[in-house]
Coordinates of C-alpha atoms (C1' of nucleotides) in Angstrom, one line a residue:
Chain J
M1 CA -21.4 -6.4 22.9
D2 CA -18.8 -4.0 21.5
P3 CA -20.1 -0.7 23.0
V4 CA -21.0 2.3 20.4
V5 CA -18.9 4.9 21.1
Q6 CA -20.1 9.0 21.3
L7 CA -17.8 11.1 20.3
D8 CA -17.6 15.1 20.6
L9 CA -16.8 15.6 16.8
S10 CA -17.8 18.9 14.9
V11 CA -16.2 20.4 11.5
D12 CA -15.4 23.9 10.8
R13 CA -16.9 25.0 7.6
S14 CA -14.9 28.3 6.8
S15 CA -12.0 26.4 6.9
P16 CA -10.4 25.3 3.4
V17 CA -9.8 22.1 4.8
P18 CA -12.1 19.4 3.1
L19 CA -14.8 18.3 5.5
Y20 CA -14.3 15.0 4.8
F21 CA -10.2 15.2 5.7
Q22 CA -11.2 17.7 8.9
L23 CA -13.4 14.1 9.6
S24 CA -11.1 12.0 9.5
Q25 CA -8.2 13.6 10.9
Q26 CA -10.6 13.7 14.1
L27 CA -11.5 10.4 13.9
E28 CA -8.0 9.3 13.5
A29 CA -6.9 11.5 16.8
A30 CA -9.9 10.1 18.7
I31 CA -8.1 6.8 18.0
E32 CA -4.8 7.8 18.7
H33 CA -5.2 8.6 22.3
G34 CA -7.5 6.4 23.1
A35 CA -10.9 7.7 22.6
L36 CA -12.2 5.1 20.3
T37 CA -11.1 1.9 21.7
P38 CA -9.7 -1.1 19.5
G39 CA -12.9 -3.0 18.7
S40 CA -15.2 0.1 19.2
L41 CA -18.3 0.3 16.8
L42 CA -18.4 3.6 14.8
G43 CA -22.3 4.0 14.9
N44 CA -23.8 3.8 11.6
E45 CA -23.2 6.0 8.9
I46 CA -26.2 8.0 8.4
E47 CA -26.7 8.6 12.3
L48 CA -22.6 10.3 12.2
A49 CA -24.0 12.1 9.0
A50 CA -27.1 13.6 10.3
R51 CA -25.3 14.5 13.8
L52 CA -22.1 16.0 12.1
G53 CA -24.5 17.9 9.5
L54 CA -23.0 15.9 6.9
S55 CA -24.2 13.9 3.4
R56 CA -23.6 10.2 3.8
P57 CA -21.0 10.2 1.1
T58 CA -19.1 12.7 2.5
V59 CA -18.6 10.6 5.7
R60 CA -18.2 7.9 4.0
Q61 CA -15.2 9.2 2.4
A62 CA -13.5 10.1 5.6
I63 CA -14.4 6.8 6.9
Q64 CA -12.8 5.6 4.0
S65 CA -9.3 7.0 4.1
L66 CA -9.0 5.4 7.7
V67 CA -10.0 1.9 6.5
D68 CA -7.3 2.6 4.0
K69 CA -4.6 3.1 6.7
G70 CA -5.9 0.1 8.2
L71 CA -7.3 2.2 11.1
L72 CA -11.0 1.3 10.6
V73 CA -12.8 -2.1 9.2
R74 CA -16.1 -2.4 7.2
R75 CA -18.5 -5.8 7.9
R76 CA -21.4 -5.6 6.2
G77 CA -24.3 -5.9 8.0
V78 CA -22.2 -5.0 11.3
G79 CA -20.8 -2.6 11.5
T80 CA -18.0 -0.1 11.2
Q81 CA -15.1 -0.6 14.3
V82 CA -11.6 0.0 15.1
V83 CA -9.1 -2.6 14.3
H84 CA -7.0 -3.9 17.3
S85 CA -3.8 -4.5 16.5
Q86 CA -1.5 -1.5 16.3
V87 CA -1.1 -0.6 12.9
K88 CA 1.2 2.0 12.6
R89 CA 2.2 2.7 8.7
P90 CA 2.4 0.7 5.7
L91 CA 5.5 0.4 3.8
E92 CA 6.6 4.2 2.2
L93 CA 9.4 4.5 0.2
S94 CA 11.7 5.1 2.9
S95 CA 15.0 7.3 2.9
L96 CA 17.8 5.7 5.2
Y97 CA 18.7 9.1 6.1
D98 CA 15.2 9.9 7.5
D99 CA 15.0 6.6 9.0
L100 CA 18.4 7.0 11.1
E101 CA 17.4 10.6 12.0
A102 CA 14.2 9.8 13.2
A103 CA 16.1 7.0 15.5
G104 CA 17.8 9.4 16.7
Q105 CA 20.9 8.5 15.2
R106 CA 22.1 11.8 14.1
P107 CA 23.4 10.2 10.5
A108 CA 26.5 11.4 8.6
T109 CA 27.3 11.2 5.2
K110 CA 30.4 11.0 3.0
V111 CA 30.7 11.5 -0.6
L112 CA 33.2 9.4 -1.9
V113 CA 32.2 9.9 -5.5
N114 CA 30.5 12.5 -7.3
T115 CA 30.8 12.5 -11.1
A116 CA 29.5 12.1 -14.4
V117 CA 30.0 8.2 -16.0
A118 CA 29.6 6.4 -18.9
A119 CA 25.9 4.2 -18.0
S120 CA 26.7 0.2 -17.7
A121 CA 24.3 -2.0 -18.8
E122 CA 22.4 -2.2 -16.0
V123 CA 22.4 1.2 -15.0
A124 CA 21.3 2.2 -18.7
A125 CA 18.4 -0.3 -18.6
A126 CA 17.2 0.6 -15.6
L127 CA 17.3 4.3 -16.3
G128 CA 15.9 3.9 -19.7
V129 CA 19.0 5.9 -21.2
P130 CA 21.4 4.6 -24.1
E131 CA 24.2 2.4 -22.7
G132 CA 27.6 4.1 -22.4
G133 CA 25.7 7.5 -22.5
E134 CA 26.4 9.9 -19.8
V135 CA 24.7 9.2 -16.0
H136 CA 25.4 10.9 -12.6
R137 CA 27.3 8.4 -10.4
I138 CA 27.1 8.7 -6.2
E139 CA 28.7 6.6 -3.8
R140 CA 28.2 7.4 -0.6
L141 CA 29.5 6.0 3.0
R142 CA 26.1 6.5 5.5
L143 CA 27.7 6.6 9.2
A144 CA 25.3 6.7 12.5
H145 CA 28.0 7.9 15.6
G146 CA 30.6 7.6 13.1
E147 CA 30.2 4.0 12.6
P148 CA 29.7 3.0 9.4
M149 CA 26.0 1.8 8.4
A150 CA 25.9 1.5 5.0
Y151 CA 27.8 2.2 1.4
L152 CA 25.2 3.8 -1.0
C153 CA 26.2 3.9 -5.0
N154 CA 23.5 5.7 -7.1
H155 CA 22.8 6.6 -10.5
L156 CA 20.8 9.2 -11.8
P157 CA 20.0 10.6 -15.5
P158 CA 22.1 13.4 -16.4
G159 CA 20.7 17.3 -15.6
L160 CA 17.8 16.1 -13.2
L161 CA 18.9 17.1 -10.1
D162 CA 22.2 19.7 -9.3
L163 CA 24.1 17.6 -7.1
D164 CA 25.8 19.6 -4.7
T165 CA 28.5 17.4 -2.8
A166 CA 27.4 19.6 0.4
Q167 CA 24.1 19.1 0.2
L168 CA 24.4 15.5 -0.2
E169 CA 26.4 15.5 2.5
S170 CA 23.8 17.4 5.1
T171 CA 20.5 16.0 3.8
G172 CA 19.1 12.8 1.8
L173 CA 19.1 12.0 -1.8
Y174 CA 15.1 11.9 -1.9
R175 CA 14.5 15.2 0.2
M176 CA 17.1 16.7 -2.7
M177 CA 14.9 15.5 -5.1
R178 CA 11.6 16.8 -3.6
A179 CA 13.3 20.0 -3.0
A180 CA 13.7 20.3 -6.5
G181 CA 10.0 19.7 -7.5
I182 CA 10.1 16.1 -8.0
T183 CA 7.2 14.2 -7.5
L184 CA 8.2 10.5 -6.4
H185 CA 5.2 8.0 -7.2
S186 CA 6.8 4.5 -7.0
A187 CA 10.1 2.0 -6.9
R188 CA 11.1 -1.7 -7.8
Q189 CA 13.2 -3.0 -4.6
S190 CA 15.2 -5.8 -4.1
I191 CA 16.3 -7.4 -0.9
G192 CA 18.9 -10.0 -0.6
A193 CA 22.1 -10.8 1.1
R194 CA 25.6 -12.0 0.5
G195 CA 28.9 -12.1 1.7
A196 CA 31.4 -9.3 1.7
G197 CA 33.8 -9.0 -1.2
P198 CA 37.3 -7.1 0.0
A199 CA 36.4 -3.4 -0.8
E200 CA 33.4 -3.9 0.6
A201 CA 34.6 -5.5 4.0
E202 CA 37.2 -2.7 4.3
R203 CA 34.6 0.4 3.4
L204 CA 31.9 -0.9 5.9
G205 CA 35.0 -2.5 8.5
E206 CA 33.8 -5.6 7.9
T207 CA 35.2 -9.1 7.7
E208 CA 35.5 -10.6 4.2
G209 CA 33.3 -12.7 3.7
A210 CA 30.6 -11.4 6.4
P211 CA 27.1 -11.3 6.0
L212 CA 25.7 -8.2 4.3
L213 CA 22.4 -6.7 3.8
T214 CA 22.0 -5.8 0.3
M215 CA 18.9 -3.8 -1.3
R216 CA 18.6 -2.6 -5.2
R217 CA 16.4 -0.2 -5.9
T218 CA 14.8 2.3 -9.1
T219 CA 12.4 4.8 -8.2
F220 CA 10.3 6.5 -10.6
D221 CA 8.7 9.4 -10.8
D222 CA 4.6 10.8 -11.5
T223 CA 5.4 10.4 -15.4
G224 CA 7.2 7.3 -15.2
R225 CA 10.4 8.4 -15.9
A226 CA 13.5 6.6 -14.1
V227 CA 15.2 8.7 -11.6
E228 CA 17.1 7.2 -9.8
H229 CA 18.6 3.5 -9.4
G230 CA 20.7 2.5 -6.5
D231 CA 22.9 -0.2 -5.3
H232 CA 23.1 -0.4 -1.7
T233 CA 24.7 -2.5 0.8
Y234 CA 24.2 -2.5 4.6
R235 CA 25.6 -3.9 8.2
P236 CA 23.1 -6.3 9.2
T237 CA 24.1 -6.3 12.7
R238 CA 23.7 -2.3 12.3
Y239 CA 20.5 -2.5 10.3
S240 CA 17.1 -4.4 9.5
F241 CA 14.6 -3.4 7.1
E242 CA 11.3 -3.4 9.2
F243 CA 7.6 -2.0 8.0
Q244 CA 4.0 -2.7 8.2
L245 CA 2.1 -4.4 5.4
L246 CA -1.6 -3.8 4.5
V247 CA -3.5 -6.5 3.0
R248 CA -5.3 -5.4 -0.3
P249 CA -9.1 -5.9 0.1
Chain S
M1 CA 0.5 17.2 -27.1
D2 CA -0.5 13.5 -25.5
P3 CA -3.3 12.3 -27.1
V4 CA -6.3 12.2 -25.6
V5 CA -7.5 8.5 -26.5
Q6 CA -11.1 7.2 -27.5
L7 CA -11.8 3.9 -26.5
D8 CA -14.5 1.1 -26.9
L9 CA -16.1 1.1 -23.1
S10 CA -19.4 0.0 -21.8
V11 CA -20.9 -1.5 -19.0
D12 CA -23.7 -4.4 -18.3
R13 CA -26.4 -2.6 -16.2
S14 CA -27.8 -6.5 -15.7
S15 CA -24.5 -7.7 -14.0
P16 CA -24.1 -8.0 -10.2
V17 CA -20.5 -6.9 -11.3
P18 CA -20.2 -3.1 -9.6
L19 CA -20.4 -0.3 -12.5
Y20 CA -17.6 1.2 -11.6
F21 CA -15.6 -2.2 -11.2
Q22 CA -16.3 -3.0 -14.5
L23 CA -15.4 0.5 -15.6
S24 CA -12.5 -0.1 -13.7
Q25 CA -11.2 -3.2 -15.2
Q26 CA -11.7 -2.4 -19.1
L27 CA -9.4 0.9 -18.0
E28 CA -7.0 -1.4 -16.4
A29 CA -7.1 -4.4 -19.5
A30 CA -7.0 -1.5 -22.3
I31 CA -3.5 0.0 -20.4
E32 CA -1.8 -3.5 -19.8
H33 CA -2.4 -4.1 -23.8
G34 CA -1.7 -0.8 -24.9
A35 CA -4.6 0.2 -26.1
L36 CA -4.1 3.1 -23.5
T37 CA -0.8 4.3 -24.0
P38 CA 1.5 5.7 -21.5
G39 CA 0.7 9.1 -21.1
S40 CA -2.0 9.4 -22.8
L41 CA -5.0 11.0 -20.9
L42 CA -7.9 9.8 -20.1
G43 CA -10.4 12.5 -21.2
N44 CA -12.4 14.3 -18.6
E45 CA -14.7 12.5 -16.1
I46 CA -17.8 14.9 -16.8
E47 CA -18.1 13.4 -20.7
L48 CA -16.8 10.1 -20.1
A49 CA -19.7 9.6 -17.5
A50 CA -21.7 10.7 -20.4
R51 CA -20.9 8.7 -22.8
L52 CA -21.3 6.0 -20.5
G53 CA -24.4 6.7 -19.3
L54 CA -22.8 6.9 -15.9
S55 CA -22.7 9.6 -13.0
R56 CA -19.4 11.4 -12.8
P57 CA -19.5 9.9 -8.9
T58 CA -19.3 6.5 -10.6
V59 CA -16.5 7.1 -13.1
R60 CA -14.6 8.9 -10.5
Q61 CA -14.8 5.4 -8.2
A62 CA -13.8 3.9 -11.0
I63 CA -10.2 6.2 -11.7
Q64 CA -9.6 6.5 -8.3
S65 CA -8.9 2.1 -7.6
L66 CA -6.5 2.3 -10.9
V67 CA -4.5 5.5 -9.2
D68 CA -4.8 3.9 -6.1
K69 CA -2.7 1.3 -7.8
G70 CA -0.5 3.5 -9.7
L71 CA -1.4 3.3 -12.8
L72 CA -3.1 6.7 -13.3
V73 CA -2.1 9.9 -12.2
R74 CA -4.8 12.7 -12.0
R75 CA -3.8 16.7 -12.3
R76 CA -5.9 19.0 -11.4
G77 CA -6.5 21.4 -14.3
V78 CA -4.8 18.9 -16.6
G79 CA -6.7 15.9 -17.0
T80 CA -6.0 12.3 -15.6
Q81 CA -3.3 10.2 -17.7
V82 CA -1.8 6.9 -17.8
V83 CA 1.0 6.7 -15.9
H84 CA 4.6 5.5 -17.7
S85 CA 6.4 3.1 -16.4
Q86 CA 5.0 -0.3 -15.8
V87 CA 3.6 -0.5 -12.1
K88 CA 3.0 -4.0 -11.7
R89 CA 1.9 -4.8 -8.0
P90 CA 2.2 -2.7 -4.6
L91 CA 4.1 -5.2 -2.2
E92 CA 1.6 -7.5 -0.7
L93 CA 1.4 -10.0 2.2
S94 CA 3.3 -12.9 0.3
S95 CA 3.3 -16.3 1.1
L96 CA 6.6 -18.2 -0.5
Y97 CA 4.6 -20.9 -1.2
D98 CA 2.8 -18.9 -3.8
D99 CA 5.7 -16.6 -4.8
L100 CA 7.3 -20.0 -5.8
E101 CA 4.5 -21.3 -7.1
A102 CA 4.0 -18.1 -9.5
A103 CA 7.7 -19.2 -10.4
G104 CA 7.2 -22.3 -11.8
Q105 CA 9.2 -23.3 -9.2
R106 CA 7.1 -26.5 -8.0
P107 CA 7.5 -26.0 -4.2
A108 CA 7.6 -28.8 -1.8
T109 CA 7.7 -28.6 1.5
K110 CA 8.5 -31.3 4.6
V111 CA 7.4 -30.8 8.1
L112 CA 10.1 -31.1 10.6
V113 CA 8.3 -30.4 13.7
N114 CA 4.5 -30.1 15.0
T115 CA 3.5 -29.7 17.7
A116 CA 2.1 -27.9 20.7
V117 CA 5.0 -26.2 22.7
A118 CA 5.1 -23.5 25.9
A119 CA 5.3 -20.2 24.1
S120 CA 8.9 -18.4 24.7
A121 CA 8.7 -14.8 26.0
E122 CA 9.6 -13.4 22.2
V123 CA 6.8 -15.6 21.1
A124 CA 4.1 -15.0 24.0
A125 CA 5.0 -11.1 23.3
A126 CA 4.2 -11.3 19.6
L127 CA 1.3 -13.4 19.5
G128 CA -0.1 -12.0 22.8
V129 CA -0.5 -15.5 24.8
P130 CA 0.7 -15.4 28.6
E131 CA 4.4 -16.5 28.4
G132 CA 4.5 -20.6 29.3
G133 CA 1.1 -20.9 27.7
E134 CA 0.2 -22.8 24.6
V135 CA 0.7 -22.1 21.4
H136 CA 1.9 -24.6 18.1
R137 CA 4.9 -24.8 16.5
I138 CA 5.9 -25.6 12.9
E139 CA 9.2 -26.0 11.6
R140 CA 9.2 -26.4 7.9
L141 CA 11.8 -27.1 5.3
R142 CA 10.8 -25.5 1.9
L143 CA 12.2 -27.1 -1.3
A144 CA 12.4 -26.1 -5.1
H145 CA 13.7 -28.9 -7.3
G146 CA 14.8 -30.5 -4.5
E147 CA 17.1 -27.8 -3.2
P148 CA 16.4 -26.6 0.3
M149 CA 15.6 -22.9 0.0
A150 CA 13.8 -21.8 3.3
Y151 CA 13.8 -22.9 6.7
L152 CA 10.5 -21.5 8.2
C153 CA 9.7 -21.6 11.8
N154 CA 6.1 -20.0 12.9
H155 CA 4.1 -19.9 15.8
L156 CA 0.3 -19.9 16.2
P157 CA -2.2 -19.2 18.8
P158 CA -4.0 -22.1 20.3
G159 CA -7.0 -24.1 18.8
L160 CA -6.8 -21.3 15.2
L161 CA -6.6 -24.1 12.7
D162 CA -6.4 -28.0 12.5
L163 CA -2.7 -27.8 11.4
D164 CA -3.1 -31.0 9.6
T165 CA 0.9 -32.3 8.3
A166 CA -0.3 -33.3 5.0
Q167 CA -2.0 -30.3 4.1
L168 CA 0.8 -28.3 5.7
E169 CA 3.3 -30.5 2.8
S170 CA 0.9 -29.8 0.0
T171 CA 0.1 -25.6 0.4
G172 CA 1.0 -22.8 2.0
L173 CA 0.1 -21.4 5.7
Y174 CA -1.4 -18.5 4.6
R175 CA -4.1 -20.5 2.1
M176 CA -4.5 -23.0 4.9
M177 CA -5.2 -19.7 7.1
R178 CA -7.8 -18.3 4.4
A179 CA -9.9 -21.2 3.8
A180 CA -10.6 -21.3 7.3
G181 CA -12.2 -18.2 7.1
I182 CA -9.3 -15.9 8.4
T183 CA -9.2 -12.5 7.2
L184 CA -5.7 -11.2 7.2
H185 CA -5.5 -8.1 7.6
S186 CA -2.0 -6.8 8.0
A187 CA 1.7 -7.7 9.1
R188 CA 4.9 -6.2 10.7
Q189 CA 7.7 -7.6 9.0
S190 CA 11.6 -7.0 10.1
I191 CA 14.0 -8.5 7.1
G192 CA 17.6 -8.6 7.7
A193 CA 20.7 -11.1 7.5
R194 CA 22.7 -12.9 9.5
G195 CA 25.8 -15.9 9.3
A196 CA 24.2 -19.0 9.5
G197 CA 25.0 -20.9 12.2
P198 CA 26.0 -25.0 12.4
A199 CA 22.6 -26.4 12.8
E200 CA 21.0 -23.7 10.1
A201 CA 23.9 -24.6 7.8
E202 CA 23.2 -28.1 8.1
R203 CA 19.8 -27.9 7.7
L204 CA 20.4 -25.5 4.6
G205 CA 23.0 -27.4 2.9
E206 CA 25.1 -24.0 3.6
T207 CA 28.7 -23.9 4.8
E208 CA 28.3 -22.4 8.7
G209 CA 29.0 -19.0 8.8
A210 CA 27.3 -18.5 4.8
P211 CA 25.4 -15.5 4.4
L212 CA 21.4 -16.0 4.9
L213 CA 18.7 -13.8 4.5
T214 CA 16.2 -13.7 7.5
M215 CA 12.9 -12.2 7.9
R216 CA 10.5 -12.4 11.2
R217 CA 6.8 -11.6 10.4
T218 CA 3.5 -11.0 12.6
T219 CA 0.5 -11.7 10.7
F220 CA -2.9 -10.0 12.4
D221 CA -6.4 -10.6 11.0
D222 CA -9.4 -7.9 10.5
T223 CA -10.2 -7.9 14.2
G224 CA -6.9 -7.2 15.4
R225 CA -5.8 -10.7 16.8
A226 CA -2.4 -12.1 16.2
V227 CA -2.2 -15.0 13.7
E228 CA 1.1 -16.0 13.5
H229 CA 4.2 -14.9 14.2
G230 CA 7.0 -16.6 11.8
D231 CA 11.2 -16.8 12.0
H232 CA 12.2 -17.6 8.5
T233 CA 15.7 -18.0 6.8
Y234 CA 16.9 -18.1 3.2
R235 CA 19.7 -18.7 0.7
P236 CA 19.9 -15.7 -0.6
T237 CA 21.6 -17.3 -3.9
R238 CA 18.1 -19.1 -4.1
Y239 CA 16.2 -16.3 -3.0
S240 CA 15.6 -12.5 -2.4
F241 CA 12.7 -10.3 -1.6
E242 CA 11.2 -8.4 -4.8
F243 CA 8.7 -5.7 -4.6
Q244 CA 6.6 -2.7 -5.8
L245 CA 6.1 0.3 -3.1
L246 CA 3.7 3.1 -4.3
V247 CA 4.2 6.6 -2.3
R248 CA 1.6 7.7 -0.2
P249 CA 0.1 10.5 -1.9
Chain R
dC1 C1' -10.3 33.1 -19.9
dA2 C1' -11.7 27.9 -20.4
dG3 C1' -11.2 23.2 -18.9
dT4 C1' -10.2 20.2 -15.7
dG5 C1' -10.1 17.3 -11.5
dG6 C1' -11.8 18.2 -5.9
dT7 C1' -15.4 18.4 -3.5
dC8 C1' -20.2 18.3 -1.5
dT9 C1' -25.4 17.2 -1.1
dA10 C1' -29.7 14.7 -0.7
dG11 C1' -31.8 11.4 -1.7
dA12 C1' -32.4 5.8 -3.9
dC13 C1' -32.2 1.0 -3.8
dC14 C1' -30.1 -3.5 -2.9
dA15 C1' -27.1 -7.1 -0.7
dC16 C1' -25.7 -9.2 3.4
dA17 C1' -25.4 -9.9 8.7
dC18 C1' -27.6 -11.3 12.4
dA19 C1' -31.4 -12.0 15.8
Chain K
dG1 C1' -37.5 -9.2 10.3
dT2 C1' -34.4 -4.8 10.7
dG3 C1' -29.9 -2.6 10.1
dT4 C1' -26.1 -2.4 8.3
dG5 C1' -22.3 -1.0 4.4
dG6 C1' -22.2 -1.3 -0.7
dT7 C1' -24.0 1.2 -5.0
dC8 C1' -25.7 4.7 -7.3
dT9 C1' -27.8 9.4 -9.0
dA10 C1' -28.2 14.3 -11.1
dG11 C1' -26.7 17.5 -10.2
dA12 C1' -23.7 22.0 -7.9
dC13 C1' -19.8 25.0 -6.6
dC14 C1' -14.7 25.5 -5.8
dA15 C1' -8.9 25.9 -7.0
dC16 C1' -5.9 24.8 -9.5
dT17 C1' -3.8 24.7 -14.6
dG18 C1' -2.5 26.3 -18.8
dT19 C1' -3.4 30.2 -22.6

DNA sequence: CAGTGGTCTAGACCACACA
DNA sequence: GTGTGGTCTAGACCACTGT
C-alpha cells in the first residue's frame, strides 16, 4: 500500500501571500525535491486542514492548483496521490528568444526589415484591420552561436508598440509586449513543414528544397485584440517544438 | 461603457448535474450563440448568486471554469468580461483519427505490423521497460480519401491492451485505450521536420527528400505509467498541427 | 468614495471506492 | 460499512479599480 506521508507544513498568517498559495508552493517543493514521492498519498483534506489550522476549502484550493498543473491526481474514495511521471510544464505561449536563452544558446537577432506596410488580405484578416490599411512589418533572422536558426516575419497593428530596432535585436517581441503592459491571453498556432524556396534557403543557409519547419501564429491580448501575427520558418536540424500536454479532465 | 447583460439563467436543484456546472454551461451557451457579446460585463457575483438562489462560491466556481477555458476575464475592481476573440479549445491530446473524423475526412487505417518485439534503447527508455524486453509494436498507414496521410509507428508496454488488428483498422489507438479503462493524463511531444528517406517516401507516396512533418510522443496515464510511445510522420501537404493556446495566468 | 473580485471560514450532505 | 473527494452554504474581511 502506498504510504501516507507526514510533511512539515506550515503557513504564515501575517504574510500577504494567500494561504492556499503558501500551501501549494510547499507541496510543490516537497514533490520537487522528493519529500513527497510519486504515488504517495497526501492524506485526507480534513485532517490536513486541521493540522494547518486552515479550512477545508482553502486546502482544497491549494490541492486543486497542483491538480491543474498535473502534479497530483484525485480519486474519489481513494485519496490524492502524487503523479509518478515527471510532468514539467504544460505548453506555454513560448518565445523562441526565451527558448534559446533557457537552453543557454545566447540568441542573437538581426533585424532585416522594420517598417510600416499596407496590410495584405491574410494579415488584415488575422489582425482585424482593413485590407490595405497600415500595419507594422518586422522581419528578423534569429541566430544561435552565429548560425541562422529561424526566419521570423511578424505583423503588428499600428501604434501598439514602440518597435525600436535596437531593442528588437537585444530581446524578444513577447518581452517587449509584456513590458509595454500588454497582457497576452491566447494564440492560434499552426505548425507544418515545406521545402525551402530559393530566397528562404539563402537566408537560412540551406539548400533549395531542404525541409523547413513552419509556424504561423496569431496572438491575442486579454481584451481579445489581435496583437501580433507571425509567419516563422525554422531549420529543423536546429530546432523542433517540444512540449508537455495535460489531458483536460 | 460596456453594458451589463441580463440573462435568463436558472438552475435545476433536482438534477444530479452540479449547480456550478449547470451555470457554467448556460453561460458558455450564452457566449456561444451571442446572447453574451464579447466585452460585455457579467454583473457582479453577489447579485448573480442572489438572483439564482446560489451561494457566491458556487457562482464563482462556475465563472472560474470559464475563465480557465479562456472565455471570460476577471479584473479586480472592474468585473468579469467576455473575451472578444473566438477562443475555441486549448490544445488537447489529440488523436489523428479523431482529427480526421472531425474534419469529415472518413479516415482509414491499414495495419502494416502488429507484433511483439524486443525494445530498442529509445523505446525502453520512453516506456520505462528494460532494454531488449518485450514490447508491442504497431505500424499503421493512415489514409483519407484513399490517399496516404501519415505513417504511424507505436510501441506499447506488454499486456496493456488487447491489440486486435481489426479494431485498430476501425478506430484510433487512444479510443481503444480509453475504452480499456485507461485514463490518459499527459504526454510529452516533439514536432519537427526532415526529408523523406527512400522507404518513407515509398510508403507515403512522396519522392525521396520530400519534406515530412514528424511527431514523437510519449503518453502517460494518471498513475504516471507510460502507456504509449509513438513516432509519426505526416505529409505536410495533407496535414499540419493546429491548436489554440492559453497563456498561463 | 463605492463597487468589484480575491480570499477565507466552519460547518453540511452526497457519491463513490474499497474492504 | 468506512473513508475519501465532490459539492454547497451563508456569511466575512481585504485589495484593487475607477470616480
